[in-house]
Each structure stands twice: as structure tokens, then as C-alpha cells.
Coordinates of N, CA and C in Angstrom, one line a residue:
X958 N 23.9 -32.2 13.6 CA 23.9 -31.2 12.5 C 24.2 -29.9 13.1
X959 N 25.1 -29.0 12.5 CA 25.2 -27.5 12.5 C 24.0 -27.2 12.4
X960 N 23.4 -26.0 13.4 CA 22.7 -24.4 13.5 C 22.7 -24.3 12.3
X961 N 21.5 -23.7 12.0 CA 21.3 -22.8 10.7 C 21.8 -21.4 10.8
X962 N 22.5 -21.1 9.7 CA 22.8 -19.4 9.9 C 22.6 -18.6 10.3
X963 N 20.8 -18.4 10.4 CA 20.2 -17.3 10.9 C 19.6 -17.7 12.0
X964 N 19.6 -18.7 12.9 CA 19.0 -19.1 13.4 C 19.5 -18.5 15.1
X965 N 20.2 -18.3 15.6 CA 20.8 -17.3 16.2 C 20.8 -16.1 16.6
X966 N 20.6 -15.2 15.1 CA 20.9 -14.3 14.9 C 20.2 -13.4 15.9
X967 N 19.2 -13.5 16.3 CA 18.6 -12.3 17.2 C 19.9 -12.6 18.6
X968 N 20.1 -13.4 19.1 CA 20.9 -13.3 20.3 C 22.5 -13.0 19.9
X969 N 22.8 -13.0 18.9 CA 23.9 -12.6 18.2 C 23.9 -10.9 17.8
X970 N 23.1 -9.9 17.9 CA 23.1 -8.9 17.1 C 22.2 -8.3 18.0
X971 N 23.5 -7.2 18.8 CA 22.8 -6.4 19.9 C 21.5 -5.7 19.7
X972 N 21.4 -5.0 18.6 CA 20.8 -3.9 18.1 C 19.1 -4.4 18.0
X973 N 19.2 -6.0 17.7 CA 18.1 -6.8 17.7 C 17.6 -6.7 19.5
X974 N 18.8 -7.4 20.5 CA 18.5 -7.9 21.5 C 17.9 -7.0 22.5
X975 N 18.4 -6.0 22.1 CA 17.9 -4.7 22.9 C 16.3 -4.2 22.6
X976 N 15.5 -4.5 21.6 CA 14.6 -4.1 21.2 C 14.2 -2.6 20.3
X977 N 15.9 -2.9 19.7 CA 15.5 -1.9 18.4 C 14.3 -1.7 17.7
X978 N 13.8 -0.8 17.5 CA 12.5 -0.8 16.2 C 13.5 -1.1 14.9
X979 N 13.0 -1.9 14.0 CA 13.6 -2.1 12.5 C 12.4 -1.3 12.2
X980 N 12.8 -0.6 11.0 CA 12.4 0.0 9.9 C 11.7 -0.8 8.9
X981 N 10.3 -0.8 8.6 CA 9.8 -1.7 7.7 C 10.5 -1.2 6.6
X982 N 10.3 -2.5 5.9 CA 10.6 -1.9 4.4 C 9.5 -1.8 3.0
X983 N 9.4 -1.1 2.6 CA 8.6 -0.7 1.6 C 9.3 0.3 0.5
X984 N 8.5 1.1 0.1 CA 8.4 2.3 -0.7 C 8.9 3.1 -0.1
X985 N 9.7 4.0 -0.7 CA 9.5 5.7 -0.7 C 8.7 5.9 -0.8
X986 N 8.5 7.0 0.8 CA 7.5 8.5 0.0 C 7.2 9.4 -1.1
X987 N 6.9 9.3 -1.8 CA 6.9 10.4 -2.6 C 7.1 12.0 -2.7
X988 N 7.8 12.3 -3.0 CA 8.2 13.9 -2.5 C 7.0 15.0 -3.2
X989 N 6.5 16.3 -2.7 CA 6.0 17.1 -4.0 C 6.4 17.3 -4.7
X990 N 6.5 16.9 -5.7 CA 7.2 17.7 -7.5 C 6.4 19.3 -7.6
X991 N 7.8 19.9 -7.8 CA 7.8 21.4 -8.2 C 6.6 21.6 -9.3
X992 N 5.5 22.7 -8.5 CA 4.9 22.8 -10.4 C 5.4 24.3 -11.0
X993 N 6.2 24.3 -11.0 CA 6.7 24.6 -11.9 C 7.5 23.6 -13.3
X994 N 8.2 23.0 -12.7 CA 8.8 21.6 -13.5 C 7.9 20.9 -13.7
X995 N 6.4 20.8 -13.5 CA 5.4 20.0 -14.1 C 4.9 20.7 -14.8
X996 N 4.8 22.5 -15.1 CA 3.9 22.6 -16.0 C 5.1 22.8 -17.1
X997 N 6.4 23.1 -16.9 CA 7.6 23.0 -17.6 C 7.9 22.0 -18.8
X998 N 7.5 20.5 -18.1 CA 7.5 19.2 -18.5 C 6.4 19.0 -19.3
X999 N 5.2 19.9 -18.7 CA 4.0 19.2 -19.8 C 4.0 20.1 -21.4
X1000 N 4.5 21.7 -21.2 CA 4.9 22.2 -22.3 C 5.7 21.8 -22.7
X1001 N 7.1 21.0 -22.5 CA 8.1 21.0 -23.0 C 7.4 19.5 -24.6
X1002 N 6.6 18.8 -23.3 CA 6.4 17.3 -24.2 C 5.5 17.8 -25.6
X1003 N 4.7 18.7 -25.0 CA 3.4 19.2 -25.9 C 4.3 19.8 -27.0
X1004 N 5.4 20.1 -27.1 CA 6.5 21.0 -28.1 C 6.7 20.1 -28.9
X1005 N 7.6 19.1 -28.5 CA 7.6 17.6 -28.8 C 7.3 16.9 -29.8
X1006 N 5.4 16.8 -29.1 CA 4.8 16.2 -30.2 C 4.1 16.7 -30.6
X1007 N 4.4 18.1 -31.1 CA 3.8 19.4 -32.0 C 4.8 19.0 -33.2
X1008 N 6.2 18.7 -32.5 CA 7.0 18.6 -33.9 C 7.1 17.8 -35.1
X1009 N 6.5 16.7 -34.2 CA 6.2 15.0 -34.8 C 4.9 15.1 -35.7
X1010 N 4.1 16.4 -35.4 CA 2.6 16.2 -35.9 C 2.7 17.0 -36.8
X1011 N 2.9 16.6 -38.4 CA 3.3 17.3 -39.4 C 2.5 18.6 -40.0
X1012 N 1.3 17.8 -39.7 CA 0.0 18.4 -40.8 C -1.2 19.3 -39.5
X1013 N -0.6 19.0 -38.2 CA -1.0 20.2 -37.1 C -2.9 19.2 -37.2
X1014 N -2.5 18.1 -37.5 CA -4.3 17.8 -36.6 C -4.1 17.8 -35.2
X1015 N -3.5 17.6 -34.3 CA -3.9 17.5 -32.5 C -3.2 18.9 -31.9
X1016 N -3.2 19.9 -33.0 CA -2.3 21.3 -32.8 C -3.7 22.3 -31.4
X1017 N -4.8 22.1 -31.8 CA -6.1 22.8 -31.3 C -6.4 22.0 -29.7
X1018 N -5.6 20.6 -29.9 CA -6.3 19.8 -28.2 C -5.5 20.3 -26.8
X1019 N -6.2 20.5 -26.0 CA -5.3 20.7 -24.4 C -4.1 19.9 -24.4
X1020 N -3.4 19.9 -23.7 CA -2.5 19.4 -23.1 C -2.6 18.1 -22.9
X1021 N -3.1 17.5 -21.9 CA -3.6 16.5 -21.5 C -4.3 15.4 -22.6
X1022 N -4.9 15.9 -23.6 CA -5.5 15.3 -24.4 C -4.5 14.9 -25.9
X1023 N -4.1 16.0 -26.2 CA -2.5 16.2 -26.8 C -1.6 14.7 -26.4
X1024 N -1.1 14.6 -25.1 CA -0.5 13.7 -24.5 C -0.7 12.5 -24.6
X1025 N -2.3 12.3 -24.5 CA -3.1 10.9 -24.3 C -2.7 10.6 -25.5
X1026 N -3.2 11.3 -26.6 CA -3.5 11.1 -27.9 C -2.3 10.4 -29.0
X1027 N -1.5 11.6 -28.3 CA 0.0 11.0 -29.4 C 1.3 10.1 -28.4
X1028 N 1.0 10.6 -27.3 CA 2.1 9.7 -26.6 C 2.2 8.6 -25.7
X1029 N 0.6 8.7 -24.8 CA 0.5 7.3 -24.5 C 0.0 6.4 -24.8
X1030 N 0.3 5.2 -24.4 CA 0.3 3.9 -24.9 C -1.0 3.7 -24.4
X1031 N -1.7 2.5 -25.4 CA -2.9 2.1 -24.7 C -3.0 0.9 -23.9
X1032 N -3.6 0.8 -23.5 CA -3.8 -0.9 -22.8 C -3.6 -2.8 -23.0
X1033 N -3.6 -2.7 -24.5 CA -3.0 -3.5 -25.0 C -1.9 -3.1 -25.6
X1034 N -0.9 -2.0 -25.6 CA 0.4 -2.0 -26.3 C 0.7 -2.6 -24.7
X1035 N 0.1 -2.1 -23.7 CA 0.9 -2.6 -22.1 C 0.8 -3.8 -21.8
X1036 N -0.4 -4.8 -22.4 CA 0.0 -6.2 -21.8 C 0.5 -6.5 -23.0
X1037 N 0.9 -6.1 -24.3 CA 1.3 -6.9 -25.4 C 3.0 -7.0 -24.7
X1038 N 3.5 -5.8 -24.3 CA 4.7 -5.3 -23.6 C 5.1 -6.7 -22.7
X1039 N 3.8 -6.9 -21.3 CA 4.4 -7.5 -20.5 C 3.7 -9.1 -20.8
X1040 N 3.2 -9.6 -21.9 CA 3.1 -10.7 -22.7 C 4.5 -11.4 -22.7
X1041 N 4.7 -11.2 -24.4 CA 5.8 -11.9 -24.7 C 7.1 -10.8 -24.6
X1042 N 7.0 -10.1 -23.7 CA 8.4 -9.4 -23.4 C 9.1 -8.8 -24.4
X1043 N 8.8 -8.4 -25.7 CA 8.7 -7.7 -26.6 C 8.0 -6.2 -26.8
X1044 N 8.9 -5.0 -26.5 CA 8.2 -3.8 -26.8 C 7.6 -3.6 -28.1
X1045 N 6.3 -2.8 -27.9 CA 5.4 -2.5 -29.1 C 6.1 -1.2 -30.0
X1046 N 5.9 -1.0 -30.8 CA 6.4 0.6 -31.4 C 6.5 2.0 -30.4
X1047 N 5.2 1.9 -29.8 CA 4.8 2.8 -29.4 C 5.7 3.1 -28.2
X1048 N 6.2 1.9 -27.3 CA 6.9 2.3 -25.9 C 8.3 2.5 -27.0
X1049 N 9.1 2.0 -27.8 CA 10.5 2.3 -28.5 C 10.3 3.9 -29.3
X1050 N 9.0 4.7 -29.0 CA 8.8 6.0 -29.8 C 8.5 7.0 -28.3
X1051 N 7.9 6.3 -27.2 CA 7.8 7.3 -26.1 C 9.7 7.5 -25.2
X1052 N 9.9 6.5 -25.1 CA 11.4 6.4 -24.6 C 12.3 7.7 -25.2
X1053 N 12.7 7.9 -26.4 CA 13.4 9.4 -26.6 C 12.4 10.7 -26.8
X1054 N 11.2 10.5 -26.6 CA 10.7 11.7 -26.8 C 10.6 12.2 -25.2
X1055 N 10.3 11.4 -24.8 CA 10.3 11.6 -22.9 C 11.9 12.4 -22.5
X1056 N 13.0 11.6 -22.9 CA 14.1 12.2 -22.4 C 14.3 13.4 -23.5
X1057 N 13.8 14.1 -24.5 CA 14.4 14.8 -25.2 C 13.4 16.0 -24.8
X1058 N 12.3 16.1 -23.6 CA 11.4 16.6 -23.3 C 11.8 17.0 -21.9
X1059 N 12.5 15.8 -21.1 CA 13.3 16.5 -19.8 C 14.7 17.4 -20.2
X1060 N 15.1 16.8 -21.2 CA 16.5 17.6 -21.5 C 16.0 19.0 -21.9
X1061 N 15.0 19.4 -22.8 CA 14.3 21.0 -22.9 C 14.4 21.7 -21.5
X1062 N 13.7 21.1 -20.8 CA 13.6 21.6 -19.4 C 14.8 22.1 -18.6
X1063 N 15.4 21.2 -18.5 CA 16.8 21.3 -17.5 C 17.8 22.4 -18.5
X1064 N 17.3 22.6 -20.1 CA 18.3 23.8 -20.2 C 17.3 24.6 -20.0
X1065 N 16.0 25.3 -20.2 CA 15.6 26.0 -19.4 C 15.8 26.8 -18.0
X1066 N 16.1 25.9 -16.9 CA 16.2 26.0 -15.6 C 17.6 26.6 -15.2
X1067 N 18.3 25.2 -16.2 CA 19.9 25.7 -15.6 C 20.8 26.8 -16.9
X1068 N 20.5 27.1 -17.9 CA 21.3 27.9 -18.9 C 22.0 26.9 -19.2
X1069 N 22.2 26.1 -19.2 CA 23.6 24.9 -19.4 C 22.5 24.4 -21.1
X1070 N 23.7 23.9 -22.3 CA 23.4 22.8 -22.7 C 23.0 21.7 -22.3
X1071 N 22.0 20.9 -22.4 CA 21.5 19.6 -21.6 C 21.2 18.6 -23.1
X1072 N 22.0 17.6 -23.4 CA 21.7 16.4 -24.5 C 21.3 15.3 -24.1
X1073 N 20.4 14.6 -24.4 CA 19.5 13.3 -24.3 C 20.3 12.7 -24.9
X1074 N 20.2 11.1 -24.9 CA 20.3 10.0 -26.0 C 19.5 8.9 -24.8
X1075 N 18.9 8.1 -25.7 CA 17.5 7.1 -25.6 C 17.2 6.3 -26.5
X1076 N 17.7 5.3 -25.6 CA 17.0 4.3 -27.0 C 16.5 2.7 -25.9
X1077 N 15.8 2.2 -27.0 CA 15.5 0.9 -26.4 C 15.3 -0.2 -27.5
X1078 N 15.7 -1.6 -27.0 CA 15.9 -2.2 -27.9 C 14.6 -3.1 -28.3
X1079 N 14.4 -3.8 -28.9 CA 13.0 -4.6 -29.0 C 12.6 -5.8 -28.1
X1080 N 13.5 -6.1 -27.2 CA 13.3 -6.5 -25.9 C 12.9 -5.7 -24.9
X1081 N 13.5 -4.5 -25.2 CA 12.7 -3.9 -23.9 C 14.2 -3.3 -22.8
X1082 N 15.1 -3.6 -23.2 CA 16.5 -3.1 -23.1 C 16.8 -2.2 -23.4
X1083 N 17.2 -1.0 -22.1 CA 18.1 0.3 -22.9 C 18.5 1.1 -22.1
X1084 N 18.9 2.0 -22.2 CA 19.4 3.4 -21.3 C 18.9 4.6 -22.1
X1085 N 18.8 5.5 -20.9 CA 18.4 6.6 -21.4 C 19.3 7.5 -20.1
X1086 N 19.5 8.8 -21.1 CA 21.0 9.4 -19.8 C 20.8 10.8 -20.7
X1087 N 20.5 12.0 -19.8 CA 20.6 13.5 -19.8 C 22.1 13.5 -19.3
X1088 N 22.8 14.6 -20.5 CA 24.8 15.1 -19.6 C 24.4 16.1 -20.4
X1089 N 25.6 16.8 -19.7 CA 26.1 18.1 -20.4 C 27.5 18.4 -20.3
X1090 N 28.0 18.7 -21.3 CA 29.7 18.6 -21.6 C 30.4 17.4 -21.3
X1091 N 31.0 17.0 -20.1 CA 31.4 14.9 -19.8 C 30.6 14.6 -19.1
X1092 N 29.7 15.8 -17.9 CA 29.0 15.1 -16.6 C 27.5 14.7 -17.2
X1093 N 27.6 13.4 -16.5 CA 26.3 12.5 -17.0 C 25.3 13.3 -15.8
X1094 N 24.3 13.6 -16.2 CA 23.7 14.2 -15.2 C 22.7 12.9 -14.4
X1095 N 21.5 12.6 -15.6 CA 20.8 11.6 -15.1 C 20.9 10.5 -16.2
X1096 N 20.9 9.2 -15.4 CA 21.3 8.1 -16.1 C 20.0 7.0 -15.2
X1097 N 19.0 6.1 -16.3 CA 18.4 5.6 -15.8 C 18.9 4.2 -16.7
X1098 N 18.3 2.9 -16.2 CA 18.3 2.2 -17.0 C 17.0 1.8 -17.3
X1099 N 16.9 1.0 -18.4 CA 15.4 0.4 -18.6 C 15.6 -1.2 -18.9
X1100 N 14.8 -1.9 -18.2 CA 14.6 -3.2 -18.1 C 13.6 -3.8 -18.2
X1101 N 13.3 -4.9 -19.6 CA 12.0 -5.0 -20.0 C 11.0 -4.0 -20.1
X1102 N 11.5 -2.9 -20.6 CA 10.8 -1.8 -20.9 C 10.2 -0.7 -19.3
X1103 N 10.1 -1.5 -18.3 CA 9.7 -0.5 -17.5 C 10.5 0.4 -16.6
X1104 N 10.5 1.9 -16.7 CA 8.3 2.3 -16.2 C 8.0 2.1 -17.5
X1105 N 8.3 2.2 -18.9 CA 7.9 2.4 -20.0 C 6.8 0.8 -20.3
X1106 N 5.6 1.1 -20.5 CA 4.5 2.1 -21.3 C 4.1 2.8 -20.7
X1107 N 3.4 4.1 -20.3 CA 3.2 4.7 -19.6 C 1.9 4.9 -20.2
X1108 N 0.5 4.4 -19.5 CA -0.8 5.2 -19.6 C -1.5 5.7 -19.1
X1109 N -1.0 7.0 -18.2 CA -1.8 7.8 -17.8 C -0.5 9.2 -17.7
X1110 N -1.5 10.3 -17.9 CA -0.3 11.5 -17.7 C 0.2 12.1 -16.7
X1111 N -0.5 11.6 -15.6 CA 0.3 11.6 -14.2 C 1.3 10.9 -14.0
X1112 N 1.1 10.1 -13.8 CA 2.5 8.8 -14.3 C 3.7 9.3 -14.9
X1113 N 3.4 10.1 -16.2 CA 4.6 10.1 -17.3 C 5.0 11.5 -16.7
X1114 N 4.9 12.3 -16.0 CA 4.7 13.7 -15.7 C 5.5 13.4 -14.4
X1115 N 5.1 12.7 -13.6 CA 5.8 12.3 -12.3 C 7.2 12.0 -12.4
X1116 N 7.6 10.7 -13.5 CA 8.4 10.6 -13.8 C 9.4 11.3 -14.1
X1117 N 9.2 12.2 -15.2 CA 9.9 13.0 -16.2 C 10.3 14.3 -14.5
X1118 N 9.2 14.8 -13.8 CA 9.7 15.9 -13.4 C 11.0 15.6 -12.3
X1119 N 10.9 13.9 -11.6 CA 11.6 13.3 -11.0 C 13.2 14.0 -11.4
X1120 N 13.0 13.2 -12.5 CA 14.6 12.9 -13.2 C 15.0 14.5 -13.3
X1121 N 14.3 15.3 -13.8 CA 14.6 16.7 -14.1 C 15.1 17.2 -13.1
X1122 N 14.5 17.1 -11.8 CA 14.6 17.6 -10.2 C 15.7 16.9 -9.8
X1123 N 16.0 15.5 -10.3 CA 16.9 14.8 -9.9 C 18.6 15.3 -10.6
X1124 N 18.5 15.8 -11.5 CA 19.2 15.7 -12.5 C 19.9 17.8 -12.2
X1125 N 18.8 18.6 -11.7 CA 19.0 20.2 -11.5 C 19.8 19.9 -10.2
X1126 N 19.3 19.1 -9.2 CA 19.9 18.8 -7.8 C 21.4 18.2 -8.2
X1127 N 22.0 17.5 -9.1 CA 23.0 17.2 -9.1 C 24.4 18.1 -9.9
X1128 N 23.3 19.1 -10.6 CA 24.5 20.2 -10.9 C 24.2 21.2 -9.8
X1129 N 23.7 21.6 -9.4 CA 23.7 22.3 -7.9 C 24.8 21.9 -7.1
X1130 N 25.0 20.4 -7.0 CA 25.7 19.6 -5.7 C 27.2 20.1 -6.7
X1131 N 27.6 20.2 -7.9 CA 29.0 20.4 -8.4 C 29.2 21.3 -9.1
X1132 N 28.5 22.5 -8.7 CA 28.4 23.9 -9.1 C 29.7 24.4 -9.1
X1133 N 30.4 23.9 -7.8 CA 31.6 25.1 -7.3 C 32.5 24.2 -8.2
X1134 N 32.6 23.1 -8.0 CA 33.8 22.5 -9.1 C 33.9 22.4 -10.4
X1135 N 32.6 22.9 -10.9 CA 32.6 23.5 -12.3 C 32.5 24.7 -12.9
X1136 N 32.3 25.8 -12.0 CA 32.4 27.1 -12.1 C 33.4 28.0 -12.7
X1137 N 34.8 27.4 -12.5 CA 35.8 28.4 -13.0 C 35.6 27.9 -14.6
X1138 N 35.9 26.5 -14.8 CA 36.1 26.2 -16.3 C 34.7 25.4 -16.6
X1139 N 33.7 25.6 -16.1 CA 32.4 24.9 -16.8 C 32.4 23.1 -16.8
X1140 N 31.6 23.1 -17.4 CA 31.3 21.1 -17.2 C 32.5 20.6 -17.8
X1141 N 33.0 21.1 -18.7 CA 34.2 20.4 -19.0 C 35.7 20.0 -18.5
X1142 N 35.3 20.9 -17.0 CA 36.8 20.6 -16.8 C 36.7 19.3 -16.0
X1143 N 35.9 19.0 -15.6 CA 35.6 17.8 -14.7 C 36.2 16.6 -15.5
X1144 N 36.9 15.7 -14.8 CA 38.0 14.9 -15.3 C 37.5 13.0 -14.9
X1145 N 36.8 12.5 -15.1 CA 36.6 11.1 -15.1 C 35.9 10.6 -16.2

């Protein structure tokens, strides 16, 4: 019988033989998120679902309570989620209010127009993507709904300031090539 493929491999691959350290693999670190862009993100959401709240009952609650109240999900919308693989209302109503909450922000920050579109399907399928003029700024996908349900407001706050930071850092990186004619002249 033929050696197994890997079966070698340390005497085959110097980098091994020598007594390289490998790098575990895990997680990223987590970087500090700007508070600025968190307290940014938590007004921006609290605007949000000020707008959605017709008749102003959760207009008097903190922030945080505000948040709990109208945007996250509870405990069983989360195992109904990861049950029968079927999103509940509640995650197919936090998905564009979330991105239409970082896109506030990012025109805040940058002066630029910044447009959302978000959606998810009732599987739990979807994209959600912040651009301005052609350039897609942040583009996530969603897969069986997650991160979405989100219940706790650290969580949703972490998230959102991520993408925002992620999304300011990428028009920074193509500032000079859009400077003379703006986001539009950019050609792909």
C-alpha cells in the first residue's frame, strides 16, 4: 500500500523540521471599538426606533432599555431561529434597522452619502451592504440568520460599531483615488 498523504509531511516541510512555532488557531482578538462610534451607534439606533414608535410609548426609556425593548430578540425568538432554521419576524425587522443605523453613522463621520439595503429571507438568507455612489463600502453576508438574533446590547453595539470602523477605514484606504471626482469615478 501507498503512504498516506500526510503522513510524511513533518519530514517533508522544512519550516516544520526545524522546530517552527505554528500559530494556534482560534479567534481574533478583539480590538477596542472607538466610543465615540459606540455612543454614535447607540443614538443613531435609539433614532431608529423612535421612528418606528408611532404613538412615543418607549420615547421617556434610556437607551439601553429603549434597545432591549423594541430591538432585541428574546430567547425563544433565538432557539425558534436555531430550531427549525426559520427566522422569526423579529430577526427579518432587526437586520435593516441595524444597517440603516450604521449607515446614519458613517455619514455622520465621513460627510459622504452612505445607503443601506438589508434584507433577509425567511430562511435566514441575506446580505446586507453599506456603499456610497458605486463603492460598496461594507458588505456582510448572513447565513441562517447569524450574528442575527441578537440579545444583548453589547453584542448588537459591538457589531454595528465593527462594520462602521470597518467600513470608515475603507474609504480612508481610497480617499486619494476618489478625491478629484468623488466615489463615482471609481470604475468596476
Amino acid at each position: 500500500m501507498e503512504p498516506m498523504a500526510n503522513e510524511n509531511a513533518v519530514l517533508l516541510n522544512p519550516a516544520v523540521a526545524e522546530g517552527a512555532v505554528l500559530r494556534p488557531r482560534g479567534r481574533k482578538a478583539r480590538a477596542d471599538l472607538n466610543p465615540g462610534t459606540v455612543e454614535a451607534l447607540t443614538r443613531r439606533l435609539c433614532d431608529v426606533l423612535d421612528a418606528g414608535d408611532f404613538y412615543g410609548r418607549h420615547a421617556g426609556l434610556p437607551a439601553a432599555e429603549k434597545i432591549g425593548k423594541l430591538f432585541l430578540a428574546s430567547a425563544g425568538d433565538r432557539q425558534q431561529s436555531e430550531f427549525n432554521c426559520a427566522v422569526s419576524p423579529k430577526v427579518r425587522e432587526q437586520v435593516p434597522l441595524l444597517f440603516q443605523a450604521m449607515a446614519g453613522v458613517m455619514e455622520e463621520r465621513s460627510g459622504l452619502l452612505i445607503q443601506s439595503a438589508a434584507e433577509i429571507n425567511g430562511e435566514g438568507f441575506g446580505r446586507g451592504l453599506l456603499y456610497s455612489g458605486r463603492v460598496i463600502l461594507v458588505l456582510r453576508s448572513l447565513r441562517a440568520g447569524f450574528p442575527f438574533p441578537f440579545t444583548s446590547v453589547e453584542k448588537t453595539i459591538r457589531y454595528g460599531a465593527e462594520c462602521v470602523e470597518e467600513g470608515l477605514a475603507f474609504l480612508d484606504k481610497y480617499h486619494e483615488l476618489t478625491s478629484e471626482h468623488g466615489l463615482l469615478s471609481l470604475e468596476g
